[in-house]
Short mmCIF file of C-alpha atoms and ligand atoms in Angstrom, two decimals:
data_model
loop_
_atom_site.label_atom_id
_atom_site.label_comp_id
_atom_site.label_asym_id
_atom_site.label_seq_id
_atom_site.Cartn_x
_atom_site.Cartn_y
_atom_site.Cartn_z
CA UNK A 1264 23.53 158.45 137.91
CA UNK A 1265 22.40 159.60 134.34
CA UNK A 1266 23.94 156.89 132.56
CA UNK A 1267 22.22 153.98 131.02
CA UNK A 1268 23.03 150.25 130.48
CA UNK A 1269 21.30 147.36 128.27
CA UNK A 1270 21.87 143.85 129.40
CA UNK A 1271 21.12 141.22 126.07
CA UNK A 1272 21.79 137.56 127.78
CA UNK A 1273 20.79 134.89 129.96
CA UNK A 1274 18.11 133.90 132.53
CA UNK A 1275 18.19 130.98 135.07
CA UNK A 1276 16.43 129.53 137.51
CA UNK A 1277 19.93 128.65 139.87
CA UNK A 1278 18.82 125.20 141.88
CA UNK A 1279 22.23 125.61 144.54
CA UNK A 1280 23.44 122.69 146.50
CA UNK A 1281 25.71 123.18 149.04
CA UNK A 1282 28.09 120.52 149.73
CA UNK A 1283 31.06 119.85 152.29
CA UNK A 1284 33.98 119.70 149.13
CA UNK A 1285 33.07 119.74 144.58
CA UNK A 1286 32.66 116.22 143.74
CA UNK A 1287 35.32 114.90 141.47
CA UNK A 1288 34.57 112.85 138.28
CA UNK A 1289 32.24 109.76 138.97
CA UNK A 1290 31.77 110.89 143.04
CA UNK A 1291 28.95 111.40 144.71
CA UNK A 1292 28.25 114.31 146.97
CA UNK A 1293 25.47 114.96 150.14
CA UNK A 1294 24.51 118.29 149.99
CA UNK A 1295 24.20 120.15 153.57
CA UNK A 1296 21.34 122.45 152.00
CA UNK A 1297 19.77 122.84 148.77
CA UNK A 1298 17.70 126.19 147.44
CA UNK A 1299 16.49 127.98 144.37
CA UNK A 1300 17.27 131.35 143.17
CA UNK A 1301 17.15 133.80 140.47
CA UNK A 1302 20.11 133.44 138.07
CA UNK A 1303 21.61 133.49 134.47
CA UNK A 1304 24.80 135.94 134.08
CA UNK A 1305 22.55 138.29 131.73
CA UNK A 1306 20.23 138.79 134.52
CA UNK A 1307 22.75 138.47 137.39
CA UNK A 1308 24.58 141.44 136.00
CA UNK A 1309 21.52 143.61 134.84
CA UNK A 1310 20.05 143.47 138.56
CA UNK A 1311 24.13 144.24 139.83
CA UNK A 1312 24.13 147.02 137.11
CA UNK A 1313 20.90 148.51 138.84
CA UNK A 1314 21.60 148.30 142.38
CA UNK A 1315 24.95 149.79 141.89
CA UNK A 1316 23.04 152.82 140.27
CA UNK A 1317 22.12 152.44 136.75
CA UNK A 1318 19.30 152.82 134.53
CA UNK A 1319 18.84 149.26 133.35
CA UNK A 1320 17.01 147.28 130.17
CA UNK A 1321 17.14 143.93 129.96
CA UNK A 1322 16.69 141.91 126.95
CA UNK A 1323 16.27 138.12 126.69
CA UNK A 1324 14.24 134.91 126.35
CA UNK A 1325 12.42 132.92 128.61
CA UNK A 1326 9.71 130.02 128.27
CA UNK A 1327 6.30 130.14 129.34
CA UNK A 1328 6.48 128.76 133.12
CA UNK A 1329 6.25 130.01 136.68
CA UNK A 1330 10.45 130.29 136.90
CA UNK A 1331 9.91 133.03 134.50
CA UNK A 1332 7.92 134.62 136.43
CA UNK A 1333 9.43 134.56 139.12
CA UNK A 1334 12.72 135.55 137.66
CA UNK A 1335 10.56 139.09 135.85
CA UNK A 1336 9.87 139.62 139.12
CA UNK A 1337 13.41 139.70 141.25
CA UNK A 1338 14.56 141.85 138.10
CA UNK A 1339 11.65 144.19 138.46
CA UNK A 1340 12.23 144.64 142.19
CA UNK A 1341 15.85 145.69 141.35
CA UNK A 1342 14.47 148.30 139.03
CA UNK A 1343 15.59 146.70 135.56
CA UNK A 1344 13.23 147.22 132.95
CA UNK A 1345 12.10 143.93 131.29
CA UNK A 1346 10.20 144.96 128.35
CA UNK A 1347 12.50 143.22 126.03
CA UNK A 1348 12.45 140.08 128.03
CA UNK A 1349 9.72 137.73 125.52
CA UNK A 1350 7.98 134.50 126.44
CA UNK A 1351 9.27 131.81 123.69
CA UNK A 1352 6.34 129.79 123.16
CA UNK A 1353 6.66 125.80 124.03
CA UNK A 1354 9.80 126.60 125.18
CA UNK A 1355 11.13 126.15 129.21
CA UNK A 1356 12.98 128.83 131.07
CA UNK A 1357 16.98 128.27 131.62
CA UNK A 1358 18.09 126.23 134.43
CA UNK A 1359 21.51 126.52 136.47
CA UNK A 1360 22.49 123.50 138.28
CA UNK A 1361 25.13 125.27 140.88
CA UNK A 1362 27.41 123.34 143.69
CA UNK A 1363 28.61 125.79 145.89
CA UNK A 1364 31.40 124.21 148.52
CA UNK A 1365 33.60 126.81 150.88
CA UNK A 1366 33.08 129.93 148.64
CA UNK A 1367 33.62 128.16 145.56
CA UNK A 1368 30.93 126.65 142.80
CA UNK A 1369 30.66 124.44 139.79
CA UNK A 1370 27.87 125.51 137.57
CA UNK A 1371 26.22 123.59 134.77
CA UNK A 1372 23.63 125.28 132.91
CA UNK A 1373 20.44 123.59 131.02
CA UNK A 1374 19.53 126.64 128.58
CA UNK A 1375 16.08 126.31 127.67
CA UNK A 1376 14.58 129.60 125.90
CA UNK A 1377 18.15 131.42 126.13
CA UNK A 1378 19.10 129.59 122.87
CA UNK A 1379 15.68 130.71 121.40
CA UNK A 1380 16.32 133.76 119.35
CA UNK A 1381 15.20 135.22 115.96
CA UNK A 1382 17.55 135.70 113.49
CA UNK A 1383 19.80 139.77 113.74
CA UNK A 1384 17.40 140.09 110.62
CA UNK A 1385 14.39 139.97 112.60
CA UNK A 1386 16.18 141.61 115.98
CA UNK A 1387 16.68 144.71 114.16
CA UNK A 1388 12.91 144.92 112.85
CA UNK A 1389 11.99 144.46 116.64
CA UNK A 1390 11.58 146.80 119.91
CA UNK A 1391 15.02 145.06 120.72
CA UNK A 1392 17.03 147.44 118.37
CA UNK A 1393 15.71 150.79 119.57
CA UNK A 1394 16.56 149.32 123.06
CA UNK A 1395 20.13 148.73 122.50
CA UNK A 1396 20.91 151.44 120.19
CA UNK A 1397 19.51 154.28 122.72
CA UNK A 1398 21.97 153.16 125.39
CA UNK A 1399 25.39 153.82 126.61
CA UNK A 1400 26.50 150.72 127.40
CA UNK A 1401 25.47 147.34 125.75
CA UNK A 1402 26.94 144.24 127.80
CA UNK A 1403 26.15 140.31 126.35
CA UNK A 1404 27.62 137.52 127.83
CA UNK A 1405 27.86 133.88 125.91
CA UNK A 1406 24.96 132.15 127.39
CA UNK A 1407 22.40 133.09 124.50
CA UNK A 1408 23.61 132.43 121.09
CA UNK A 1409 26.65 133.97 119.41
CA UNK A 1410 25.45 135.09 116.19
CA UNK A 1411 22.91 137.36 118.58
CA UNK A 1412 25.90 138.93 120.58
CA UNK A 1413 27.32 139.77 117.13
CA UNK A 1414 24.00 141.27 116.03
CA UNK A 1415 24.18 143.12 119.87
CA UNK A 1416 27.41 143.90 119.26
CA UNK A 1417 26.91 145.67 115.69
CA UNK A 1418 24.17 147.89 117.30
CA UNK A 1419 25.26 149.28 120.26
CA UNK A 1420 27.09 152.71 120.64
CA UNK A 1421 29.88 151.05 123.14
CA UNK A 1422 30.11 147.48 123.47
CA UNK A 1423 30.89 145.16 126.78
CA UNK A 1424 31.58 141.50 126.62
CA UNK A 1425 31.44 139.27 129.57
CA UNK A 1426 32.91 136.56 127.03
CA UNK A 1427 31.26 133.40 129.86
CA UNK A 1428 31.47 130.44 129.21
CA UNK A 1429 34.46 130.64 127.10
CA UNK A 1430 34.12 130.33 123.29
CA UNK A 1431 36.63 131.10 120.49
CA UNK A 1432 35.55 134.56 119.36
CA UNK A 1433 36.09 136.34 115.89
CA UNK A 1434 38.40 139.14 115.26
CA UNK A 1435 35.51 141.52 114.31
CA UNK A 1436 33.86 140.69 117.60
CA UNK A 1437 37.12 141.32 119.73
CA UNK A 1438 37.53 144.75 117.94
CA UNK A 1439 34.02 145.61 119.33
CA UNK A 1440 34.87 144.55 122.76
CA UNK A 1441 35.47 147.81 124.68
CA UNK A 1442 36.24 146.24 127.40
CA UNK A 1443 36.23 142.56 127.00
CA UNK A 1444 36.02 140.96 130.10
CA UNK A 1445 37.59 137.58 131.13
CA UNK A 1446 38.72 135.31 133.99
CA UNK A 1447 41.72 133.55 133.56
CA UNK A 1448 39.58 130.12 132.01
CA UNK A 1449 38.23 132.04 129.48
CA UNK A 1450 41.18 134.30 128.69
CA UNK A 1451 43.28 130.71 128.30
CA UNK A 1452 40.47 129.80 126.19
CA UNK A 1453 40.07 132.92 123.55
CA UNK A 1454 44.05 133.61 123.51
CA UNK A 1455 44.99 129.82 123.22
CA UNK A 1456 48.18 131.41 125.84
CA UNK A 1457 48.70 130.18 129.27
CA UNK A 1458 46.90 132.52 131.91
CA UNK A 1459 48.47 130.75 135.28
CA UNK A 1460 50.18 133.69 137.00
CA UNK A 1461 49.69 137.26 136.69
CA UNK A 1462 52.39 138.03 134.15
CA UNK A 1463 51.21 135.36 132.11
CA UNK A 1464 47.47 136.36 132.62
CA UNK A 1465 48.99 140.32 131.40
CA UNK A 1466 50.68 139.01 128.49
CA UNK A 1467 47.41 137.11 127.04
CA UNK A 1468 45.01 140.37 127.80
CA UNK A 1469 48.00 142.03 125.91
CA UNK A 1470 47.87 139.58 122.75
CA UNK A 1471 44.01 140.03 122.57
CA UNK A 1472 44.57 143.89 122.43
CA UNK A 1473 46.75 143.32 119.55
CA UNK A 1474 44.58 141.22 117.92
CA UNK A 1475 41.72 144.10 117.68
CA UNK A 1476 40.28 144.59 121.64
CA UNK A 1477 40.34 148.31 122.61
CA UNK A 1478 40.76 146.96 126.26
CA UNK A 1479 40.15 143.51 128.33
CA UNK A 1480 40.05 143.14 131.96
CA UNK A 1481 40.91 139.84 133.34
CA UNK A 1482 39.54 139.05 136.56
CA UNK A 1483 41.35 136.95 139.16
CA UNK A 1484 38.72 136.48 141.66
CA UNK A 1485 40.23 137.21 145.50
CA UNK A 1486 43.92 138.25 143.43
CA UNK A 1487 41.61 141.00 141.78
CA UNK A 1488 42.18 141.75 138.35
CA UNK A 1489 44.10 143.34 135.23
CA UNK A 1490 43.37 145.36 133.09
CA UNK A 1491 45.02 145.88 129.42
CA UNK A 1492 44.28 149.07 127.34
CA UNK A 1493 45.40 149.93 123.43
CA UNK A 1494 46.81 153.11 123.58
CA UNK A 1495 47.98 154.83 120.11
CA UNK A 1496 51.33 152.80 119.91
CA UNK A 1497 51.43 150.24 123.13
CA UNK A 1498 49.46 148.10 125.13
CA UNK A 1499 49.56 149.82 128.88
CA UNK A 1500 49.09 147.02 131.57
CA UNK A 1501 47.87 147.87 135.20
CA UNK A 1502 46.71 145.69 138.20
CA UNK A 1503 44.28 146.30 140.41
CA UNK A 1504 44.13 144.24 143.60
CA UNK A 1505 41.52 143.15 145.58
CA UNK A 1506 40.31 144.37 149.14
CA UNK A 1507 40.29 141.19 151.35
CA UNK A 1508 37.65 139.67 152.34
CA UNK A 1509 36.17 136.02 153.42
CA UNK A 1510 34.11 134.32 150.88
CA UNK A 1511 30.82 132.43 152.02
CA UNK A 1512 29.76 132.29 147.83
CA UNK A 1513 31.01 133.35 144.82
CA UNK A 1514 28.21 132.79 142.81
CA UNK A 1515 27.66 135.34 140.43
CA UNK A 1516 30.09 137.59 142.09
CA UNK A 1517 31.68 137.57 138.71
CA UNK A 1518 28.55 139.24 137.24
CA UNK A 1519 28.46 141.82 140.14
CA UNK A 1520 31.63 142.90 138.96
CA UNK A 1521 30.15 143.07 135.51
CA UNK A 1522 27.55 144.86 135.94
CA UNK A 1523 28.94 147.30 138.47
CA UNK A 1524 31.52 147.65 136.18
CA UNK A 1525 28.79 148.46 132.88
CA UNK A 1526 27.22 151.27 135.37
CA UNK A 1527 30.21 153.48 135.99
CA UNK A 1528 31.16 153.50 132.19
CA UNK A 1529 27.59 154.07 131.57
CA UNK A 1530 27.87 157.51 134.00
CA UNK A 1531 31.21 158.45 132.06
CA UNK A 1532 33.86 157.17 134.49
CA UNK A 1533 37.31 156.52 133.13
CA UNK A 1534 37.62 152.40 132.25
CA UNK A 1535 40.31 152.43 134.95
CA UNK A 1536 38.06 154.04 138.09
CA UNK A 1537 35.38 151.77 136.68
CA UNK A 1538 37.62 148.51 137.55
CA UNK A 1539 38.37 150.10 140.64
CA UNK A 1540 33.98 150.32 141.80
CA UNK A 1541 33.35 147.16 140.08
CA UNK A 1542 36.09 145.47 142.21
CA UNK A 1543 34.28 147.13 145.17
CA UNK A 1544 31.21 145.11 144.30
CA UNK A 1545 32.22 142.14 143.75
CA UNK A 1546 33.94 142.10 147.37
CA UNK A 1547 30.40 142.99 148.91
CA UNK A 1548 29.14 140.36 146.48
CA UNK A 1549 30.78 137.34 148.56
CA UNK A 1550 30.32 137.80 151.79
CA UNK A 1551 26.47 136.54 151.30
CA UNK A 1552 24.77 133.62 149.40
CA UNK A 1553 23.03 134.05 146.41
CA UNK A 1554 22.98 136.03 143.17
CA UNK A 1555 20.53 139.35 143.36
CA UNK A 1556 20.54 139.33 147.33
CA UNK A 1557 23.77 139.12 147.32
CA UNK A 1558 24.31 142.20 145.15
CA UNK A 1559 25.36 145.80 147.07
CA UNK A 1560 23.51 149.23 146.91
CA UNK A 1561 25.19 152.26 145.05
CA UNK A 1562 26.09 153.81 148.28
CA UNK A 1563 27.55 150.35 149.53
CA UNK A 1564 30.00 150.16 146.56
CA UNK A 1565 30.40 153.48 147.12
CA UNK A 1566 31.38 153.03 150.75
CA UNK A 1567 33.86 149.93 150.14
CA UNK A 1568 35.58 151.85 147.27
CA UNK A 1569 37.57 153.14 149.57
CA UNK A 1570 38.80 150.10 151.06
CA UNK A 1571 39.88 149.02 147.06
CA UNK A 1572 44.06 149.23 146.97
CA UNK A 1573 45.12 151.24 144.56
CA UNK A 1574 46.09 150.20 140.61
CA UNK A 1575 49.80 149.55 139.74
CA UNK A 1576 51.51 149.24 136.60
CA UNK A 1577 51.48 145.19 135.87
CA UNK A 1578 55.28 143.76 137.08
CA UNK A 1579 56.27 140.79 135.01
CA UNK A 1580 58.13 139.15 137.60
CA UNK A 1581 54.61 138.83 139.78
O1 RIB B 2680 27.53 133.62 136.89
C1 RIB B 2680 26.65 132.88 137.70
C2 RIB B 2680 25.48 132.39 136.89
O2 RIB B 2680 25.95 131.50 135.92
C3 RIB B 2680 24.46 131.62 137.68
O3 RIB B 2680 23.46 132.46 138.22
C4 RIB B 2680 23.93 130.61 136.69
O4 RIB B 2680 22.60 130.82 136.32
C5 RIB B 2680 24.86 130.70 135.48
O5 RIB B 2680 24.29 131.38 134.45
#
């Protein structure tokens, strides 16, 4: 791989209860087990961006307490650079609360130092700057502050969105989004269309394309994903599906497809084979618990691709 990647976002300290069944509103759960782990999407998907083969920079904010250093370290031993990760003085690290019942997981995040940024002014006197601009691929994720993923967004040469948790996002943004990636919550969220079947999920990826996106890829968890592109006088629609597998977590599996995704467009591949290998990783992703353990090897990915169906034009009777 020559290619490289700059992750700007989030880092958590995950503290992961599993329980039999989600609670509802107002009920109590027992959790069966309880653990820490490294987490926060920015650094989920720069350590899945670097075990799927890329050269990897990370840039973000943390506070001044042993989480953080623990959380340098599991990037480091994935081979992410983290010169552009800063202490924040007097502030704490991020925190991820995360309930993970029968593959599935509620998340609530706490976000510490990943809301404390200086202002694009200052960014773009910084180390931060050179960072981004000398890489292929910037990715940014909503878990840090959105006027910063505008100032990422402005300096990078190509620009990824992870747009998680949902927000309402600006035209200008969308138009830098290349690809923006959603899952169906978010895509509800940022299109204002409903995103309950496939068709419906194409025709919102389709409306944000007209709005500005060069492309968006909605994914659909086990159902796999879409992905919408602008050509010169259309919007062409495919579907990729999903190899199947069973899922013990799906924590962060999301951000292995992310960053999986990030290091294939990074090397040069075509958006379309890049959906394609980041579906591949987010399979592996599953089938163990955790965020960076749970993450697959370049020549893992490289090995499943070929179990990855292949792409179809999106029908709008599915
Ligand atoms: O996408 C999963 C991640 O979301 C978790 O690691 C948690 O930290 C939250 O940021």
């Amino acid at each position: 791989m020559t290619g490289s990647v700059a992750v700007i976002g989030s880092v958590n300290q995950d503290v992961v209860c599993e329980v039999p069944r989600l609670p509802g509103p107002g009920e109590t759960v027992l959790a069966t087990g309880a653990r820490t782990n490294a987490g926060g999407k920015g650094a989920n998907q720069a350590v899945a961006a670097a075990k799927a083969g890329g050269r990897v920079e990370f840039v973000g904010r943390v506070g001044g307490d042993s989480a953080a250093v623990d959380l340098r370290d599991s990037m480091a031993a994935a081979g992410v650079k983290t010169t552009g990760l800063r202490e924040v003085t007097g502030a704490r690290t991020g925190r991820a609360y995360v309930t993970v019942a029968s593959g599935e997981n509620q998340i609530v995040v706490d976000p510490g130092a990943n809301f404390a940024w200086e202002s694009g002014a200052e960014l773009s006197a910084m180390a931060e700057a050179e960072l981004l601009a000398a890489a292929d691929i910037v990715v940014a994720q909503l878990e840090i502050p959105v006027a910063v993923v505008d100032w990422a967004a402005g300096v990078a040469r190509r620009f990824v969105l992870n747009a998680a948790p949902a927000a309402e996002l600006g035209d200008e943004l969308l138009r830098r989004c290349d690809p923006l990636v959603v899952n169906e919550y978010e895509l509800a969220t940022i299109s204002g269309a409903p995103t309950g079947t496939r068709a419906q999920a194409g025709q919102a990826a389709r409306s944000l394309c007209l709005r500005g996106a060069p492309s968006v890829v909605v994914t659909l968890g086990a159902d796999g994903s879409i992905l919408a592109r602008r050509t010169a006088d259309a919007v062409e629609l495919t579907y990729q599906p999903a190899p199947q597998v069973v899922s013990v977590d799906s924590t962060g599996a999301g951000d292995a497809y992310v960053g999986a995704l990030c290091t294939a467009l990074a090397d040069g591949v075509e958006l379309g084979e890049a959906v394609a290998f980041a579906t591949a990783a987010a399979s592996l992703s599953v089938r163990s618990p955790g965020t960076h353990d749970s993450y697959p090897t370049r020549e893992q990915v490289v090995a499943a691709r070929t179990a990855v169906p292949r792409a179809r034009r999106l029908d709008f009777d599915e």
